[in-house]
Short mmCIF file of C-alpha atoms and ligand atoms in Angstrom, two decimals:
data_model
loop_
_atom_site.label_atom_id
_atom_site.label_comp_id
_atom_site.label_asym_id
_atom_site.label_seq_id
_atom_site.Cartn_x
_atom_site.Cartn_y
_atom_site.Cartn_z
CA MET L 227 -5.42 24.04 -2.90
CA TYR L 228 -6.39 22.31 -6.12
CA ALA L 229 -7.13 18.58 -6.08
CA SER L 230 -6.31 16.36 -9.04
CA ARG L 231 -9.11 14.21 -10.37
CA TYR L 232 -6.56 11.58 -11.37
CA PRO L 233 -5.68 8.85 -8.88
CA VAL L 234 -1.98 8.17 -8.35
CA ILE L 235 -1.50 4.65 -9.70
CA SER L 236 1.50 2.35 -9.39
CA MET L 237 4.11 2.13 -12.06
CA GLU L 238 3.12 -1.48 -12.83
CA GLU L 239 -0.53 -0.56 -13.22
CA ALA L 240 0.42 2.35 -15.46
CA TRP L 241 2.54 0.14 -17.70
CA GLU L 242 -0.29 -2.40 -18.01
CA GLN L 243 -2.53 0.34 -19.35
CA VAL L 244 0.10 1.47 -21.83
CA ALA L 245 0.73 -2.08 -23.02
CA ALA L 246 -3.00 -2.67 -23.47
CA ALA L 247 -3.36 0.43 -25.65
CA ILE L 248 -0.24 -0.02 -27.79
CA HIS L 249 -0.35 -2.05 -31.00
CA ARG L 250 2.36 -3.23 -33.30
CA LEU L 251 2.58 -1.09 -36.40
CA PRO L 252 1.64 -2.60 -39.78
CA ILE L 253 3.90 -5.18 -41.42
CA VAL L 254 5.46 -3.96 -44.64
CA THR L 255 7.78 -5.36 -47.31
CA ARG L 256 11.08 -3.54 -47.59
CA PRO L 257 14.07 -4.08 -49.91
CA LEU L 258 17.38 -5.33 -48.53
CA ASP L 259 19.00 -1.91 -48.58
CA ALA L 260 16.23 -0.42 -46.42
CA LEU L 261 15.99 -3.10 -43.74
CA LEU L 262 18.57 -1.86 -41.25
CA GLY L 263 17.12 -1.27 -37.79
CA HIS L 264 13.79 -2.91 -38.55
CA VAL L 265 12.34 -5.87 -36.67
CA LEU L 266 11.71 -8.93 -38.82
CA ALA L 267 8.05 -9.97 -39.04
CA GLU L 268 8.54 -13.43 -40.59
CA ASP L 269 10.58 -16.58 -40.03
CA VAL L 270 13.21 -16.94 -42.73
CA THR L 271 14.35 -20.45 -43.67
CA ALA L 272 17.03 -21.49 -46.14
CA SER L 273 15.96 -23.21 -49.34
CA GLU L 274 19.55 -23.90 -50.40
CA ASN L 275 22.79 -25.04 -48.80
CA MET L 276 25.57 -22.59 -48.02
CA PRO L 277 28.11 -23.22 -49.33
CA PRO L 278 26.05 -24.75 -52.14
CA PHE L 279 28.92 -27.14 -53.08
CA PRO L 280 32.01 -28.50 -51.28
CA ALA L 281 34.39 -25.56 -51.49
CA SER L 282 38.04 -24.90 -50.79
CA ALA L 283 38.73 -22.90 -47.63
CA MET L 284 42.25 -21.97 -48.76
CA ASP L 285 44.33 -21.23 -51.83
CA GLY L 286 46.28 -24.48 -52.48
CA TYR L 287 45.97 -27.88 -54.13
CA ALA L 288 42.99 -30.21 -54.28
CA VAL L 289 44.24 -33.75 -53.67
CA VAL L 290 43.18 -37.26 -52.76
CA ALA L 291 43.99 -37.45 -49.04
CA ALA L 292 44.89 -41.14 -49.05
CA ASP L 293 47.24 -40.74 -52.03
CA GLN L 294 50.79 -41.83 -51.08
CA ALA L 295 52.55 -40.33 -54.13
CA GLU L 296 55.56 -38.18 -53.26
CA GLU L 297 54.94 -35.83 -56.15
CA ARG L 298 51.68 -35.21 -57.95
CA LEU L 299 51.06 -33.97 -61.45
CA VAL L 300 49.20 -30.65 -61.45
CA ILE L 301 46.50 -31.20 -64.06
CA GLY L 302 45.06 -27.67 -64.02
CA GLU L 303 43.64 -24.85 -61.99
CA GLN L 304 40.19 -24.42 -60.49
CA ASP L 305 39.40 -20.78 -59.75
CA ALA L 306 36.38 -19.50 -57.82
CA GLY L 307 33.48 -19.21 -60.20
CA LEU L 308 33.05 -21.53 -63.16
CA ARG L 309 33.40 -25.21 -62.31
CA GLN L 310 36.00 -27.07 -64.46
CA PRO L 311 35.61 -30.72 -65.53
CA PHE L 312 38.70 -31.97 -63.62
CA HIS L 313 38.87 -35.38 -62.02
CA VAL L 314 41.57 -35.73 -59.37
CA GLN L 315 43.06 -39.22 -59.07
CA PRO L 316 46.00 -40.56 -57.03
CA GLY L 317 49.18 -39.06 -58.45
CA THR L 318 47.44 -35.83 -59.52
CA ALA L 319 46.37 -32.54 -58.00
CA VAL L 320 44.49 -29.42 -59.07
CA ARG L 321 45.59 -25.93 -58.12
CA ILE L 322 42.55 -24.43 -56.36
CA MET L 323 41.54 -21.03 -55.01
CA THR L 324 39.52 -20.11 -51.91
CA GLY L 325 35.81 -20.53 -52.53
CA ALA L 326 36.29 -22.65 -55.66
CA PRO L 327 34.31 -25.91 -55.98
CA LEU L 328 36.31 -29.00 -55.04
CA PRO L 329 36.94 -31.06 -58.22
CA ASP L 330 35.55 -34.60 -58.50
CA GLY L 331 37.76 -37.19 -56.85
CA ALA L 332 39.50 -34.74 -54.50
CA ASP L 333 38.67 -34.86 -50.79
CA ALA L 334 41.19 -32.45 -49.25
CA VAL L 335 43.06 -29.23 -49.89
CA VAL L 336 46.73 -28.62 -49.10
CA PRO L 337 47.40 -24.89 -48.66
CA PHE L 338 50.12 -23.27 -50.79
CA GLU L 339 52.08 -22.63 -47.58
CA GLN L 340 52.48 -26.42 -47.05
CA ALA L 341 53.26 -27.36 -50.68
CA THR L 342 56.02 -26.80 -53.24
CA GLU L 343 55.32 -26.86 -56.93
CA ARG L 344 58.10 -27.31 -59.49
CA ASP L 345 57.99 -28.24 -63.19
CA GLY L 346 54.29 -28.97 -63.08
CA HIS L 347 54.52 -31.27 -60.06
CA VAL L 348 53.65 -30.55 -56.45
CA ARG L 349 55.00 -32.01 -53.20
CA VAL L 350 52.67 -32.07 -50.21
CA PRO L 351 53.12 -33.30 -46.57
CA ALA L 352 53.27 -37.08 -46.09
CA THR L 353 49.92 -37.20 -44.35
CA VAL L 354 46.88 -35.23 -45.43
CA ALA L 355 43.62 -35.57 -43.49
CA ALA L 356 40.50 -36.27 -45.53
CA GLY L 357 38.32 -33.17 -45.50
CA ALA L 358 41.20 -30.81 -44.64
CA TYR L 359 40.47 -27.20 -45.73
CA VAL L 360 37.25 -28.27 -47.41
CA ARG L 361 34.00 -26.52 -46.48
CA PRO L 362 31.31 -29.17 -46.97
CA ALA L 363 28.07 -28.18 -48.69
CA GLY L 364 25.68 -26.77 -46.09
CA GLN L 365 28.41 -26.15 -43.50
CA ASP L 366 27.25 -22.57 -42.85
CA ILE L 367 23.56 -23.00 -43.58
CA ALA L 368 21.75 -26.26 -44.40
CA VAL L 369 18.57 -26.49 -46.48
CA GLY L 370 15.54 -26.03 -44.23
CA ASN L 371 17.47 -24.29 -41.43
CA LEU L 372 15.65 -21.48 -39.65
CA VAL L 373 18.05 -18.67 -40.47
CA LEU L 374 16.27 -15.76 -38.75
CA ALA L 375 13.22 -15.83 -36.49
CA ALA L 376 10.43 -13.27 -36.48
CA GLY L 377 11.21 -10.63 -33.87
CA THR L 378 14.90 -10.39 -34.75
CA LEU L 379 16.37 -6.91 -35.07
CA LEU L 380 18.00 -6.59 -38.48
CA GLY L 381 21.61 -5.44 -38.23
CA ALA L 382 24.63 -6.10 -40.42
CA PRO L 383 24.92 -9.92 -40.06
CA GLU L 384 21.17 -10.44 -40.34
CA ILE L 385 20.97 -8.43 -43.55
CA GLY L 386 23.96 -10.40 -44.88
CA LEU L 387 22.12 -13.64 -44.12
CA LEU L 388 19.02 -12.49 -45.97
CA ALA L 389 21.16 -11.75 -49.00
CA THR L 390 22.90 -15.13 -48.65
CA VAL L 391 19.64 -17.05 -48.81
CA GLY L 392 18.54 -15.08 -51.83
CA ARG L 393 16.09 -12.68 -50.26
CA THR L 394 15.83 -9.29 -51.97
CA GLU L 395 13.24 -8.05 -49.49
CA ALA L 396 11.68 -9.06 -46.19
CA LEU L 397 8.58 -8.50 -44.09
CA VAL L 398 9.28 -6.10 -41.24
CA TYR L 399 7.31 -3.99 -38.78
CA SER L 400 7.00 -0.34 -39.69
CA GLN L 401 9.00 2.05 -37.55
CA PRO L 402 7.13 4.65 -35.53
CA THR L 403 7.37 8.34 -36.37
CA VAL L 404 7.19 10.35 -33.18
CA ALA L 405 6.05 13.96 -32.77
CA VAL L 406 7.62 15.84 -29.86
CA ILE L 407 5.88 19.02 -28.70
CA ALA L 408 7.43 21.44 -26.22
CA THR L 409 4.80 23.43 -24.34
CA GLY L 410 5.18 26.45 -22.09
CA ASP L 411 4.78 30.24 -22.23
CA GLU L 412 8.23 30.61 -20.70
CA LEU L 413 10.09 28.79 -23.49
CA VAL L 414 12.27 30.26 -26.20
CA SER L 415 14.39 28.45 -28.77
CA PRO L 416 18.02 27.63 -27.93
CA GLY L 417 19.30 30.33 -30.28
CA GLN L 418 17.34 33.05 -28.54
CA THR L 419 18.32 35.06 -25.48
CA PRO L 420 15.68 34.43 -22.82
CA GLY L 421 13.88 37.55 -21.60
CA PRO L 422 12.84 38.07 -17.98
CA GLY L 423 11.15 34.90 -16.72
CA GLN L 424 12.01 32.91 -19.83
CA ILE L 425 14.17 29.82 -20.32
CA ARG L 426 15.32 27.88 -23.35
CA ASP L 427 13.43 24.82 -24.57
CA SER L 428 15.69 21.82 -24.02
CA ASN L 429 13.09 19.05 -23.78
CA SER L 430 12.03 18.94 -27.40
CA TYR L 431 15.67 18.49 -28.45
CA ALA L 432 16.46 15.94 -25.74
CA LEU L 433 13.31 13.91 -26.39
CA ALA L 434 13.76 14.00 -30.17
CA ALA L 435 17.30 12.73 -29.62
CA ALA L 436 15.99 9.96 -27.37
CA VAL L 437 13.59 8.92 -30.17
CA ARG L 438 16.37 9.03 -32.77
CA THR L 439 18.57 6.91 -30.54
CA LEU L 440 16.09 4.13 -31.29
CA GLY L 441 16.54 4.85 -35.00
CA TYR L 442 13.10 6.42 -35.48
CA PRO L 443 12.22 9.76 -37.04
CA ALA L 444 11.20 12.55 -34.69
CA LEU L 445 9.20 15.65 -35.64
CA ARG L 446 10.09 18.44 -33.25
CA ILE L 447 7.30 20.96 -32.68
CA GLY L 448 7.14 24.17 -30.64
CA PRO L 449 7.60 25.75 -28.25
CA VAL L 450 3.80 26.04 -28.14
CA PRO L 451 2.36 28.66 -25.76
CA ASP L 452 0.05 27.65 -22.93
CA THR L 453 -3.24 28.54 -24.59
CA GLU L 454 -5.99 26.02 -25.18
CA GLN L 455 -6.27 26.82 -28.83
CA ALA L 456 -2.57 26.62 -29.65
CA LEU L 457 -2.11 23.40 -27.70
CA ARG L 458 -5.22 21.76 -29.14
CA GLU L 459 -4.13 22.59 -32.69
CA ALA L 460 -0.57 21.41 -32.14
CA ILE L 461 -1.65 18.11 -30.59
CA ARG L 462 -4.30 17.45 -33.22
CA GLU L 463 -1.90 18.10 -36.05
CA ALA L 464 0.82 16.00 -34.45
CA ALA L 465 -1.54 13.04 -33.95
CA ALA L 466 -2.50 13.22 -37.62
CA GLN L 467 1.15 13.01 -38.74
CA ALA L 468 2.79 10.71 -36.23
CA ASP L 469 2.41 7.22 -34.78
CA MET L 470 3.02 8.56 -31.28
CA VAL L 471 2.84 12.03 -29.75
CA LEU L 472 4.92 13.28 -26.84
CA THR L 473 4.33 16.56 -25.10
CA SER L 474 6.52 18.04 -22.39
CA GLY L 475 5.17 20.31 -19.69
CA GLY L 476 1.66 21.38 -18.82
CA VAL L 477 0.60 18.25 -16.95
CA SER L 478 1.08 19.33 -13.35
CA MET L 479 -1.26 21.26 -11.06
CA GLY L 480 -0.76 24.82 -12.27
CA THR L 481 -3.53 26.95 -13.71
CA ARG L 482 -1.73 26.95 -17.10
CA ASP L 483 -1.34 23.17 -17.13
CA LEU L 484 -3.86 22.53 -19.86
CA ILE L 485 -2.72 19.30 -21.47
CA LYS L 486 -4.93 16.88 -19.52
CA PRO L 487 -8.24 18.67 -20.17
CA ILE L 488 -7.35 18.99 -23.87
CA LEU L 489 -6.58 15.28 -24.08
CA GLU L 490 -9.89 14.47 -22.38
CA GLU L 491 -11.57 16.48 -25.10
CA LEU L 492 -9.60 15.00 -28.02
CA GLY L 493 -9.41 11.38 -26.90
CA THR L 494 -9.20 9.10 -23.86
CA VAL L 495 -6.94 9.75 -20.86
CA HIS L 496 -5.89 6.39 -19.40
CA PHE L 497 -4.00 7.79 -16.43
CA GLY L 498 -2.89 11.20 -15.22
CA ARG L 499 -0.60 10.46 -12.29
CA VAL L 500 1.89 7.71 -11.42
CA ALA L 501 3.65 6.98 -8.13
CA ILE L 502 7.16 7.61 -9.45
CA LYS L 503 9.82 10.19 -8.77
CA PRO L 504 10.62 11.95 -10.95
CA GLY L 505 7.50 11.88 -13.13
CA LYS L 506 4.43 11.90 -10.90
CA PRO L 507 2.26 13.91 -13.35
CA LEU L 508 2.99 11.50 -16.24
CA THR L 509 -0.09 11.25 -18.39
CA PHE L 510 -1.08 8.71 -21.02
CA ALA L 511 -3.88 9.07 -23.54
CA THR L 512 -4.98 7.71 -26.90
CA LEU L 513 -6.23 10.03 -29.61
CA GLN L 514 -8.11 8.02 -32.24
CA GLY L 515 -5.78 5.13 -31.59
CA VAL L 516 -2.59 7.23 -31.54
CA PRO L 517 -0.79 6.81 -28.21
CA MET L 518 0.22 10.05 -26.55
CA PHE L 519 2.38 10.65 -23.49
CA GLY L 520 2.09 13.90 -21.59
CA LEU L 521 5.56 14.05 -20.11
CA PRO L 522 6.36 16.32 -17.18
CA GLY L 523 8.18 19.56 -17.96
CA PHE L 524 11.25 19.17 -15.79
CA PRO L 525 14.02 17.98 -18.09
CA VAL L 526 15.09 14.98 -15.98
CA SER L 527 11.48 13.92 -15.38
CA SER L 528 10.72 13.88 -19.08
CA LEU L 529 13.80 11.85 -19.98
CA VAL L 530 13.34 9.37 -17.12
CA CYS L 531 9.70 8.87 -18.13
CA PHE L 532 10.88 8.41 -21.70
CA GLU L 533 13.27 5.69 -20.58
CA MET L 534 10.76 3.89 -18.35
CA PHE L 535 7.60 4.20 -20.47
CA VAL L 536 8.06 5.70 -23.93
CA ARG L 537 11.05 3.66 -25.04
CA PRO L 538 9.48 0.27 -24.21
CA ALA L 539 6.21 1.43 -25.79
CA LEU L 540 8.01 2.40 -29.00
CA ARG L 541 9.75 -0.97 -29.05
CA LEU L 542 6.40 -2.74 -28.72
CA MET L 543 5.08 -0.75 -31.70
CA ALA L 544 8.17 -1.61 -33.73
CA GLY L 545 7.74 -5.36 -33.18
CA TYR L 546 10.49 -6.06 -30.63
CA ARG L 547 9.98 -9.01 -28.30
CA ARG L 548 12.50 -7.65 -25.81
CA ILE L 549 11.59 -4.30 -24.36
CA TRP L 550 13.22 -4.10 -20.91
CA ARG L 551 16.74 -3.08 -20.03
CA PRO L 552 18.72 -5.56 -17.98
CA GLU L 553 18.71 -5.09 -14.22
CA GLN L 554 21.56 -5.65 -11.82
CA ARG L 555 21.62 -5.79 -8.05
CA VAL L 556 24.19 -3.21 -6.92
CA ARG L 557 25.56 -1.95 -3.59
CA LEU L 558 25.38 1.71 -2.68
CA SER L 559 28.68 3.53 -2.20
CA HIS L 560 26.87 6.02 0.02
CA ALA L 561 23.56 6.46 1.79
CA VAL L 562 20.54 7.46 -0.32
CA ARG L 563 17.67 9.55 1.02
CA HIS L 564 14.21 8.42 0.00
CA THR L 565 10.60 9.02 1.00
CA PRO L 566 8.47 5.87 0.84
CA ASP L 567 5.43 7.38 -0.94
CA ARG L 568 6.61 6.45 -4.45
CA ALA L 569 9.23 4.54 -6.43
CA GLU L 570 12.24 6.70 -7.18
CA PHE L 571 14.71 6.45 -10.04
CA GLN L 572 18.04 7.96 -9.12
CA ARG L 573 20.64 8.54 -11.79
CA ALA L 574 23.86 6.72 -11.04
CA VAL L 575 27.13 5.36 -12.30
CA VAL L 576 27.51 1.62 -11.76
CA THR L 577 31.00 0.11 -11.78
CA GLN L 578 32.32 -3.35 -11.09
CA ARG L 579 34.86 -3.70 -8.25
CA ASP L 580 36.22 -6.99 -6.92
CA GLY L 581 33.44 -8.96 -8.58
CA GLU L 582 30.73 -6.74 -7.08
CA TYR L 583 28.67 -3.96 -8.60
CA TRP L 584 28.73 -0.59 -6.84
CA ALA L 585 26.59 2.44 -7.55
CA GLU L 586 27.27 6.09 -6.98
CA THR L 587 24.57 8.65 -7.71
CA THR L 588 25.38 11.56 -9.98
CA GLY L 589 25.09 14.37 -7.45
CA ASN L 590 22.01 16.44 -6.74
CA GLN L 591 18.95 14.52 -7.96
CA VAL L 592 16.46 17.39 -8.39
CA SER L 593 14.28 16.96 -11.49
CA GLY L 594 15.53 20.06 -13.26
CA ARG L 595 19.18 19.11 -13.17
CA LEU L 596 19.94 17.50 -16.53
CA LEU L 597 23.57 17.14 -15.45
CA SER L 598 22.40 14.28 -13.21
CA LEU L 599 21.81 12.25 -16.40
CA VAL L 600 25.09 13.11 -18.05
CA GLY L 601 27.40 10.12 -17.73
CA ALA L 602 24.81 8.09 -15.82
CA ASN L 603 24.69 4.45 -16.94
CA ALA L 604 21.96 3.33 -14.56
CA LEU L 605 18.75 4.29 -12.83
CA LEU L 606 18.68 3.06 -9.25
CA LYS L 607 15.23 1.86 -8.35
CA ILE L 608 14.34 2.73 -4.77
CA PRO L 609 10.95 1.06 -4.36
CA ALA L 610 7.86 2.64 -2.81
CA GLY L 611 7.46 1.65 0.83
CA VAL L 612 11.20 1.88 1.53
CA ASP L 613 12.83 4.60 3.66
CA ASP L 614 16.40 5.94 3.33
CA VAL L 615 18.86 3.29 2.20
CA ALA L 616 22.20 3.03 4.03
CA ALA L 617 25.64 2.83 2.42
CA GLY L 618 26.57 -0.75 1.57
CA GLU L 619 22.94 -1.85 1.18
CA SER L 620 21.86 -3.18 -2.18
CA VAL L 621 19.22 -1.95 -4.63
CA ILE L 622 18.20 -2.78 -8.20
CA ALA L 623 19.90 -0.81 -10.97
CA ILE L 624 18.34 -0.52 -14.42
CA LEU L 625 21.25 -0.50 -16.83
CA ILE L 626 20.30 2.18 -19.31
CA ASP L 627 23.46 1.84 -21.40
CA GLN L 628 22.79 -1.87 -22.09
CA PRO L 629 20.56 -3.27 -24.84
CA GLU L 630 17.16 -4.56 -23.82
CA ALA L 631 17.37 -8.15 -22.67
CA GLY L 632 13.91 -9.05 -21.41
P1 AMP V 284 5.39 22.47 -16.20
O1 AMP V 284 5.04 21.05 -15.89
O2 AMP V 284 4.91 22.92 -17.52
O3 AMP V 284 4.95 23.36 -15.09
O4 AMP V 284 6.97 22.54 -16.25
C1 AMP V 284 7.75 22.16 -15.14
C2 AMP V 284 9.12 22.77 -15.22
O5 AMP V 284 9.79 22.31 -16.38
C3 AMP V 284 9.13 24.28 -15.33
O6 AMP V 284 10.19 24.78 -14.56
C4 AMP V 284 9.35 24.52 -16.80
O7 AMP V 284 9.92 25.77 -17.04
C5 AMP V 284 10.26 23.39 -17.17
N1 AMP V 284 10.11 23.07 -18.58
C6 AMP V 284 8.95 22.84 -19.21
N2 AMP V 284 9.14 22.60 -20.51
C7 AMP V 284 10.47 22.67 -20.72
C8 AMP V 284 11.30 22.52 -21.86
N3 AMP V 284 10.78 22.22 -23.07
N4 AMP V 284 12.63 22.66 -21.72
C9 AMP V 284 13.15 22.95 -20.51
N5 AMP V 284 12.42 23.10 -19.39
C10 AMP V 284 11.09 22.97 -19.48
MG1 MG V 285 4.44 24.64 -18.41
#
């Protein structure tokens, strides 16, 4: 029997080592149209009010609220855009459009729906509240307001706000480019018919998709055969092009599992085994500062390790402050078998019933069965040190369909 030279460390210890080796990517200036999906690297404050002037919130008439006149002379029209030199006094009104500046003297707007205009005069309701349908200057944003804080993910409203305060560009963290290498002599591409002993490469596609789900570019490489030279070349090239490298396969105990020795040669291996199921052979290294995960070959193992390690690491690089999915205590609909030697992540569907959360695992949980991830919205965490868990007992579920909250 072969012995591994790598101690099996806890998941927490493994994450600490990843976090210590990961750095935020450089801050860059990007134009408004290219900001989507980036994390803001500066605080943005408003230097102007929004709206910049008292503005009408409706199409209608600008009036003096306290005016008691039954009919008011319409002295003109104020459209959105150029401000007209009107002065509204008791007995007069100005026709006004949504977004137009409120004329001097006026302090309220009566919507068209509540007014009748005939022969140049308008009738409005007997009582009009001062300030009605007027958006005061600075109602949306006041001068000096912190509009967006560093660390905010830029989506549609955030980009709209930047435009509102007059920003044409912003400082953001760069987004990581990730190289994904499939390794294994047995692998052929999906379009090929596997020969005897061969299977199709699914990991490079699944992992690239997992990277792209975060909005980051993925370079898919391979399948690379299990020879030292081919693997060394592929990894070296990938590390030169990408901000992070992922390999799948070649990290377990077989004689053709060559990734770890190659990483020792090219850089520093921080850990080579973790007490998790699936994913025990998970390996983490840095190659001249480029972080590199050696993910296990079994399709479920590689995706679960991606979720638990790679995704939070990528978010750290991209400047996010929140990197962890929300967790929820859930009750088990059925008993779950578990051996206490390591923490296990079982794929499950969590649903809410009568104010309680219930979890049902997605069938056979072997590490090769990708179908166990299809439709799963949670990973049930069965901690190390715990035996089988009975139906009705509760465990922690990591909600993998929810945005990171912590
Ligand atoms: P390994 O760790 O290289 O021994 O791989 C473990 C298992 O995962 C083996 O059954 C491999 O055939 C399988 N495997 C490795 N790489 C891939 C891949 N890219 N796509 C699908 N299965 C894979
Ligand atoms: Mg292999």
